[in-house]
């Protein structure tokens, strides 16, 4: 329920922004309910594709030429162009056709529309402003920029923003520049042979630096790619994508600065905590508790092993097998049968011994009588 309410509010917000920007696809639509606005923006239709096409052409005017080259209503080609543009804007994947068609979840569609509408430049509203007011506003902005104490920090940051590879090349370049300066100062006092050797070393270092810079320039595709050629295979960063990234970065920095001023500042200015002597007692208690825990785990493992062994023995006793005579019996029943057979054998043996004793006693008596 909360998700649907949020989607309705976002639909109303986007619809009002489109009306304020003068989108021709929403002119003449007198929608007052949030459900109707949501259906317009999140239901697959040609009207929705026209709204997306107008947004894309407003962000990037060269896109009008590409859409005008499409002959007749071709929704598939139109969808492909829109997906390619949103992919260049870093808003979707290159194969995310369901998002542009309007098949995916309304939450994703509204998030995409909100990001696209926020990037639309307000050139028409700025063009209506008088020239004198624009000049005054630009001068005030430049004064604020150059008088800001953070300008030098931005131009000369303490943390070098370059990656490690480029940082190493720049340090080598600075070292080569310093060595060339020192070599030029000492060149007046050196012989001609030493001057030639130093010039060779400086030339080699400069050539290495130039080759390294050329390799870096080849890797940075967006520095030498044509911004007008926005083909499907191009991988450069378009100006709308850079604009979107800058807007997101500024919003994150603003949110963090507000959070820092409200919550984090008082904690960052505190001194480090002082550790007391009782910390050793806590470490000793922790080690003893850890040893006790290990012993308890060992006892638990022993009880688990005992239960497993008991269950195995009970299973062996209850399991019925075929024995030598071909009868299926369990182990206890077989043991009872063996006990019974052993008792019967002992009884027969004792009786036979008694008979033998009686017979031998009778023979002895007969012999004595004779």
Short mmCIF file of C-alpha atoms in Angstrom, two decimals:
data_model
loop_
_atom_site.label_atom_id
_atom_site.label_comp_id
_atom_site.label_asym_id
_atom_site.label_seq_id
_atom_site.Cartn_x
_atom_site.Cartn_y
_atom_site.Cartn_z
CA UNK A 1 0.00 0.00 0.00
CA UNK A 2 2.87 2.37 0.86
CA UNK A 3 4.61 1.53 -2.41
CA UNK A 4 1.49 2.31 -4.48
CA UNK A 5 0.99 5.62 -2.65
CA UNK A 6 4.58 6.61 -3.34
CA UNK A 7 4.20 5.66 -6.99
CA UNK A 8 1.06 7.81 -7.26
CA UNK A 9 2.81 10.81 -5.74
CA UNK A 10 5.77 10.37 -8.08
CA UNK A 11 3.44 10.06 -11.09
CA UNK A 12 1.73 13.34 -10.18
CA UNK A 13 5.11 15.04 -9.72
CA UNK A 14 6.44 13.89 -13.11
CA UNK A 15 3.18 14.77 -14.90
CA UNK A 16 3.22 18.30 -13.48
CA UNK A 17 6.87 18.74 -14.50
CA UNK A 18 6.05 17.65 -18.05
CA UNK A 19 3.21 20.16 -18.17
CA UNK A 20 5.47 22.92 -16.83
CA UNK A 21 8.11 22.10 -19.45
CA UNK A 22 5.53 22.26 -22.23
CA UNK A 23 5.56 18.65 -23.39
CA UNK A 24 3.25 18.50 -26.44
CA UNK A 25 2.24 14.91 -25.66
CA UNK A 26 0.52 15.93 -22.40
CA UNK A 27 -1.13 19.08 -23.70
CA UNK A 28 -4.88 18.72 -23.91
CA UNK A 29 -4.90 15.90 -21.34
CA UNK A 30 -6.94 17.04 -18.36
CA UNK A 31 -5.94 14.28 -15.94
CA UNK A 32 -6.80 14.93 -12.30
CA UNK A 33 -6.49 11.51 -10.69
CA UNK A 34 -3.15 9.96 -9.82
CA UNK A 35 -4.17 6.57 -11.22
CA UNK A 36 -4.73 8.06 -14.66
CA UNK A 37 -1.33 9.77 -14.60
CA UNK A 38 0.32 6.54 -13.49
CA UNK A 39 -1.42 4.61 -16.28
CA UNK A 40 -0.24 7.19 -18.81
CA UNK A 41 3.39 6.99 -17.70
CA UNK A 42 3.67 3.26 -16.89
CA UNK A 43 1.43 1.51 -19.46
CA UNK A 44 2.90 0.37 -22.84
CA UNK A 45 1.58 2.66 -25.60
CA UNK A 46 2.70 4.86 -28.47
CA UNK A 47 1.71 7.91 -26.43
CA UNK A 48 4.22 6.92 -23.74
CA UNK A 49 6.95 6.39 -26.38
CA UNK A 50 6.22 9.87 -27.77
CA UNK A 51 6.71 11.33 -24.28
CA UNK A 52 10.04 9.53 -23.92
CA UNK A 53 11.09 10.66 -27.40
CA UNK A 54 10.28 14.30 -26.55
CA UNK A 55 12.28 14.07 -23.30
CA UNK A 56 15.31 12.60 -25.11
CA UNK A 57 15.21 15.21 -27.88
CA UNK A 58 14.90 17.97 -25.27
CA UNK A 59 18.00 16.69 -23.49
CA UNK A 60 19.99 16.06 -26.66
CA UNK A 61 18.67 18.07 -29.68
CA UNK A 62 20.77 16.07 -32.24
CA UNK A 63 18.48 13.12 -31.45
CA UNK A 64 15.70 14.81 -33.47
CA UNK A 65 17.55 14.07 -36.68
CA UNK A 66 17.88 10.39 -35.82
CA UNK A 67 14.19 10.07 -34.98
CA UNK A 68 13.20 11.95 -38.13
CA UNK A 69 15.13 9.41 -40.24
CA UNK A 70 12.76 6.66 -39.08
CA UNK A 71 10.18 6.17 -41.83
CA UNK A 72 6.64 5.85 -40.51
CA UNK A 73 5.67 4.40 -37.11
CA UNK A 74 8.44 1.96 -36.21
CA UNK A 75 8.13 1.28 -32.46
CA UNK A 76 10.93 -1.30 -32.45
CA UNK A 77 13.48 1.09 -33.96
CA UNK A 78 12.24 3.88 -31.71
CA UNK A 79 12.64 1.67 -28.65
CA UNK A 80 16.17 0.70 -29.70
CA UNK A 81 17.16 4.36 -30.07
CA UNK A 82 15.68 5.22 -26.68
CA UNK A 83 17.46 2.28 -25.00
CA UNK A 84 20.77 3.32 -26.60
CA UNK A 85 20.30 6.90 -25.38
CA UNK A 86 19.40 5.85 -21.83
CA UNK A 87 22.38 3.49 -21.81
CA UNK A 88 24.68 6.36 -22.79
CA UNK A 89 23.11 8.36 -19.96
CA UNK A 90 24.06 5.50 -17.56
CA UNK A 91 20.40 5.00 -16.62
CA UNK A 92 19.80 1.44 -17.84
CA UNK A 93 21.48 -1.59 -19.38
CA UNK A 94 22.05 -1.92 -23.10
CA UNK A 95 19.49 -4.75 -23.38
CA UNK A 96 16.86 -3.31 -21.00
CA UNK A 97 14.06 -3.09 -23.58
CA UNK A 98 11.29 -3.91 -21.08
CA UNK A 99 12.01 -0.69 -19.20
CA UNK A 100 11.48 1.43 -22.31
CA UNK A 101 8.49 -0.58 -23.53
CA UNK A 102 6.74 -0.13 -20.17
CA UNK A 103 6.64 -3.80 -19.21
CA UNK A 104 8.87 -3.58 -16.13
CA UNK A 105 7.74 -2.49 -12.66
CA UNK A 106 6.17 0.99 -12.30
CA UNK A 107 8.78 1.91 -9.70
CA UNK A 108 11.65 1.49 -12.19
CA UNK A 109 9.78 3.33 -14.96
CA UNK A 110 8.95 6.30 -12.74
CA UNK A 111 12.54 6.46 -11.45
CA UNK A 112 13.82 6.58 -15.03
CA UNK A 113 11.34 9.29 -16.03
CA UNK A 114 12.19 11.37 -12.97
CA UNK A 115 15.92 11.24 -13.71
CA UNK A 116 15.36 12.13 -17.36
CA UNK A 117 13.03 15.04 -16.57
CA UNK A 118 15.50 16.47 -14.04
CA UNK A 119 18.22 16.60 -16.72
CA UNK A 120 16.12 18.58 -19.25
CA UNK A 121 17.75 22.02 -19.63
CA UNK A 122 15.57 25.05 -18.95
CA UNK A 123 16.87 27.01 -21.95
CA UNK A 124 13.53 28.51 -22.89
CA UNK A 125 12.88 29.94 -19.43
CA UNK A 126 16.42 31.31 -19.32
CA UNK A 127 16.09 32.82 -22.79
CA UNK A 128 13.09 34.89 -21.66
CA UNK A 129 15.24 36.58 -19.00
CA UNK A 130 16.59 39.99 -20.07
CA UNK A 131 20.20 40.21 -21.12
CA UNK A 132 21.12 42.70 -18.41
CA UNK A 133 19.80 40.43 -15.67
CA UNK A 134 21.71 37.50 -17.14
CA UNK A 135 24.96 39.50 -17.16
CA UNK A 136 24.44 40.62 -13.54
CA UNK A 137 23.64 37.10 -12.45
CA UNK A 138 26.71 35.69 -14.21
CA UNK A 139 28.96 38.37 -12.69
CA UNK A 140 27.63 37.61 -9.21
CA UNK A 141 28.23 33.92 -9.79
CA UNK A 142 31.82 34.52 -10.93
CA UNK A 143 32.51 36.80 -7.94
CA UNK A 144 31.19 34.17 -5.59
CA UNK A 145 33.28 31.51 -7.30
CA UNK A 146 36.59 33.40 -7.24
CA UNK A 147 36.08 34.72 -3.71
CA UNK A 148 35.36 31.26 -2.34
CA UNK A 149 38.10 29.92 -0.02
CA UNK A 150 37.56 26.45 -1.44
CA UNK A 151 38.71 27.43 -4.95
CA UNK A 152 42.42 26.97 -4.26
CA UNK A 153 41.66 23.70 -2.47
CA UNK A 154 39.84 22.49 -5.58
CA UNK A 155 42.63 23.62 -7.91
CA UNK A 156 45.43 22.24 -5.68
CA UNK A 157 43.93 19.34 -3.69
CA UNK A 158 45.92 17.74 -0.90
CA UNK A 159 44.77 14.28 -2.05
CA UNK A 160 45.85 13.78 -5.66
CA UNK A 161 42.77 12.64 -7.63
CA UNK A 162 44.82 10.92 -10.36
CA UNK A 163 45.19 7.12 -10.34
CA UNK A 164 48.46 5.54 -9.29
CA UNK A 165 49.72 4.99 -12.86
CA UNK A 166 49.14 8.57 -14.01
CA UNK A 167 50.48 9.90 -10.70
CA UNK A 168 53.73 8.03 -11.25
CA UNK A 169 54.04 9.43 -14.79
CA UNK A 170 53.40 12.96 -13.55
CA UNK A 171 56.01 12.57 -10.82
CA UNK A 172 58.49 11.37 -13.43
CA UNK A 173 57.61 14.35 -15.59
CA UNK A 174 58.19 16.75 -12.69
CA UNK A 175 61.48 15.04 -11.89
CA UNK A 176 62.50 15.31 -15.55
CA UNK A 177 61.59 19.01 -15.57
CA UNK A 178 63.60 19.67 -12.42
CA UNK A 179 66.58 17.76 -13.79
CA UNK A 180 66.40 19.73 -17.05
CA UNK A 181 66.36 23.01 -15.11
CA UNK A 182 69.33 22.03 -13.00
CA UNK A 183 71.14 20.78 -16.09
CA UNK A 184 70.54 24.08 -17.90
CA UNK A 185 71.91 26.02 -14.93
CA UNK A 186 75.04 23.90 -14.73
CA UNK A 187 75.53 23.69 -18.48
CA UNK A 188 77.53 26.92 -18.57
CA UNK A 189 80.17 25.45 -16.25
CA UNK A 190 80.42 22.01 -17.93
CA UNK A 191 82.57 20.94 -20.85
CA UNK A 192 81.05 20.33 -24.26
CA UNK A 193 81.11 16.52 -23.92
CA UNK A 194 79.26 16.55 -20.61
CA UNK A 195 76.75 19.00 -22.05
CA UNK A 196 76.01 16.64 -24.91
CA UNK A 197 75.56 13.71 -22.49
CA UNK A 198 73.17 15.70 -20.31
CA UNK A 199 71.22 16.83 -23.39
CA UNK A 200 70.89 13.22 -24.53
CA UNK A 201 69.58 12.15 -21.13
CA UNK A 202 67.04 14.99 -21.05
CA UNK A 203 65.95 14.19 -24.63
CA UNK A 204 65.43 10.51 -23.80
CA UNK A 205 63.41 11.35 -20.68
CA UNK A 206 61.26 13.77 -22.69
CA UNK A 207 60.64 11.19 -25.39
CA UNK A 208 59.61 8.61 -22.77
CA UNK A 209 57.27 11.12 -21.19
CA UNK A 210 55.70 11.99 -24.55
CA UNK A 211 55.14 8.33 -25.41
CA UNK A 212 53.55 7.73 -22.01
CA UNK A 213 51.26 10.73 -22.47
CA UNK A 214 50.27 9.52 -25.94
CA UNK A 215 49.36 6.12 -24.53
CA UNK A 216 47.23 7.77 -21.84
CA UNK A 217 45.57 9.95 -24.48
CA UNK A 218 44.71 6.85 -26.53
CA UNK A 219 43.14 5.19 -23.49
CA UNK A 220 41.00 8.27 -22.75
CA UNK A 221 38.55 7.81 -25.62
CA UNK A 222 36.27 10.67 -24.58
CA UNK A 223 39.09 13.21 -25.14
CA UNK A 224 39.41 12.62 -28.87
CA UNK A 225 35.95 11.28 -29.82
CA UNK A 226 33.51 13.40 -31.80
CA UNK A 227 30.59 14.42 -29.54
CA UNK A 228 28.30 14.85 -32.57
CA UNK A 229 28.70 11.24 -33.68
CA UNK A 230 26.47 9.36 -31.25
CA UNK A 231 26.48 6.01 -33.04
CA UNK A 232 25.45 2.79 -31.44
CA UNK A 233 29.03 1.55 -31.19
CA UNK A 234 30.38 4.77 -29.63
CA UNK A 235 31.54 4.51 -26.03
CA UNK A 236 32.27 8.19 -25.29
CA UNK A 237 30.65 10.07 -22.43
CA UNK A 238 27.96 12.33 -23.84
CA UNK A 239 27.36 15.80 -22.34
CA UNK A 240 23.94 14.78 -20.90
CA UNK A 241 25.60 11.82 -19.15
CA UNK A 242 28.28 14.11 -17.67
CA UNK A 243 25.57 16.56 -16.64
CA UNK A 244 23.64 13.80 -14.90
CA UNK A 245 26.77 12.59 -13.11
CA UNK A 246 27.57 16.12 -11.92
CA UNK A 247 24.00 16.59 -10.65
CA UNK A 248 24.15 13.31 -8.72
CA UNK A 249 27.56 14.20 -7.27
CA UNK A 250 26.39 17.64 -6.15
CA UNK A 251 23.32 16.12 -4.48
CA UNK A 252 25.47 13.58 -2.64
CA UNK A 253 27.94 16.25 -1.52
CA UNK A 254 25.10 18.50 -0.30
CA UNK A 255 23.49 15.65 1.64
CA UNK A 256 26.82 14.68 3.21
CA UNK A 257 27.65 18.27 4.21
CA UNK A 258 24.26 18.65 5.88
CA UNK A 259 24.67 15.35 7.71
CA UNK A 260 28.19 16.29 8.76
CA UNK A 261 27.07 19.67 10.13
CA UNK A 262 24.12 18.16 12.01
CA UNK A 263 25.49 14.85 13.33
CA UNK A 264 29.18 14.16 12.63
CA UNK A 265 30.91 17.45 13.47
CA UNK A 266 30.75 17.10 17.26
CA UNK A 267 32.09 13.54 17.09
CA UNK A 268 35.00 14.43 14.77
CA UNK A 269 36.29 17.15 17.13
CA UNK A 270 36.47 14.89 20.17
CA UNK A 271 39.78 13.68 21.59
CA UNK A 272 40.83 10.03 21.53
CA UNK A 273 39.55 7.95 24.47
CA UNK A 274 41.92 7.18 27.34
CA UNK A 275 42.42 3.46 28.06
CA UNK A 276 42.36 2.46 31.74
CA UNK A 277 44.42 -0.14 33.56
CA UNK A 278 41.37 -2.38 33.98
CA UNK A 279 41.57 -3.16 30.25
CA UNK A 280 44.01 -6.02 31.03
CA UNK A 281 41.43 -7.59 33.34
CA UNK A 282 38.90 -7.50 30.52
CA UNK A 283 41.39 -9.15 28.14
CA UNK A 284 42.11 -11.90 30.72
CA UNK A 285 38.40 -12.49 31.26
CA UNK A 286 37.92 -12.61 27.51
CA UNK A 287 40.65 -15.24 27.09
CA UNK A 288 39.17 -17.36 29.92
CA UNK A 289 35.71 -17.11 28.43
CA UNK A 290 37.10 -18.10 25.03
CA UNK A 291 38.75 -21.19 26.57
CA UNK A 292 35.52 -22.07 28.38
CA UNK A 293 33.63 -21.69 25.13
CA UNK A 294 36.02 -24.09 23.40
CA UNK A 295 35.55 -26.69 26.19
CA UNK A 296 31.79 -26.36 25.98
CA UNK A 297 31.98 -26.82 22.23
CA UNK A 298 34.09 -29.97 22.75
CA UNK A 299 31.55 -31.36 25.26
CA UNK A 300 28.74 -30.54 22.87
CA UNK A 301 30.57 -32.38 20.10
CA UNK A 302 31.08 -35.34 22.44
CA UNK A 303 27.37 -35.50 23.25
CA UNK A 304 26.51 -35.25 19.56
CA UNK A 305 28.94 -38.09 18.77
CA UNK A 306 27.45 -40.21 21.59
CA UNK A 307 23.94 -39.68 20.29
CA UNK A 308 25.05 -40.57 16.78
CA UNK A 309 26.74 -43.75 18.02
CA UNK A 310 23.64 -44.71 20.03
CA UNK A 311 21.39 -44.18 17.04
CA UNK A 312 23.76 -46.28 14.89
CA UNK A 313 23.71 -49.17 17.41
CA UNK A 314 19.94 -49.02 17.68
CA UNK A 315 19.69 -49.09 13.93
CA UNK A 316 21.93 -52.14 13.77
CA UNK A 317 19.79 -53.88 16.40
CA UNK A 318 16.51 -53.09 14.70
CA UNK A 319 17.72 -53.88 11.20
CA UNK A 320 16.65 -57.31 9.95
CA UNK A 321 19.09 -59.43 7.88
CA UNK A 322 19.38 -62.84 6.27
CA UNK A 323 21.51 -65.24 8.32
CA UNK A 324 22.95 -68.69 7.55
CA UNK A 325 19.63 -70.55 7.48
CA UNK A 326 17.97 -68.02 5.20
CA UNK A 327 15.62 -66.51 7.80
CA UNK A 328 15.36 -62.69 8.08
CA UNK A 329 15.93 -61.74 11.70
CA UNK A 330 17.26 -58.81 13.70
CA UNK A 331 20.45 -59.00 15.72
CA UNK A 332 18.78 -59.29 19.18
CA UNK A 333 16.48 -62.05 17.92
CA UNK A 334 19.46 -63.91 16.47
CA UNK A 335 21.35 -63.59 19.78
CA UNK A 336 18.32 -64.93 21.70
CA UNK A 337 18.10 -67.89 19.32
CA UNK A 338 21.81 -68.63 19.82
CA UNK A 339 21.36 -68.49 23.61
CA UNK A 340 18.43 -70.91 23.43
CA UNK A 341 20.37 -73.32 21.22
CA UNK A 342 23.33 -73.12 23.58
CA UNK A 343 21.14 -73.94 26.59
CA UNK A 344 19.59 -76.92 24.75
CA UNK A 345 23.05 -78.16 23.88
CA UNK A 346 24.20 -77.89 27.52
CA UNK A 347 21.17 -79.83 28.71
CA UNK A 348 21.78 -82.63 26.21
CA UNK A 349 25.46 -82.74 27.15
CA UNK A 350 24.77 -82.99 30.87
CA UNK A 351 22.24 -85.79 30.35
CA UNK A 352 24.66 -87.78 28.19
CA UNK A 353 27.37 -87.45 30.83
CA UNK A 354 25.03 -88.66 33.58
CA UNK A 355 24.06 -91.70 31.49
CA UNK A 356 27.69 -92.50 30.83
CA UNK A 357 28.44 -92.29 34.55
CA UNK A 358 25.53 -94.60 35.40
CA UNK A 359 26.63 -97.13 32.77
CA UNK A 360 30.22 -97.11 33.98
CA UNK A 361 29.07 -97.57 37.62
CA UNK A 362 26.86 -100.52 36.61
CA UNK A 363 29.72 -102.22 34.76
CA UNK A 364 31.97 -101.88 37.82
CA UNK A 365 29.35 -103.49 40.02
CA UNK A 366 28.91 -106.42 37.65
CA UNK A 367 32.65 -106.94 37.51
CA UNK A 368 32.94 -107.07 41.30
CA UNK A 369 30.17 -109.58 41.62
CA UNK A 370 31.87 -111.91 39.19
#
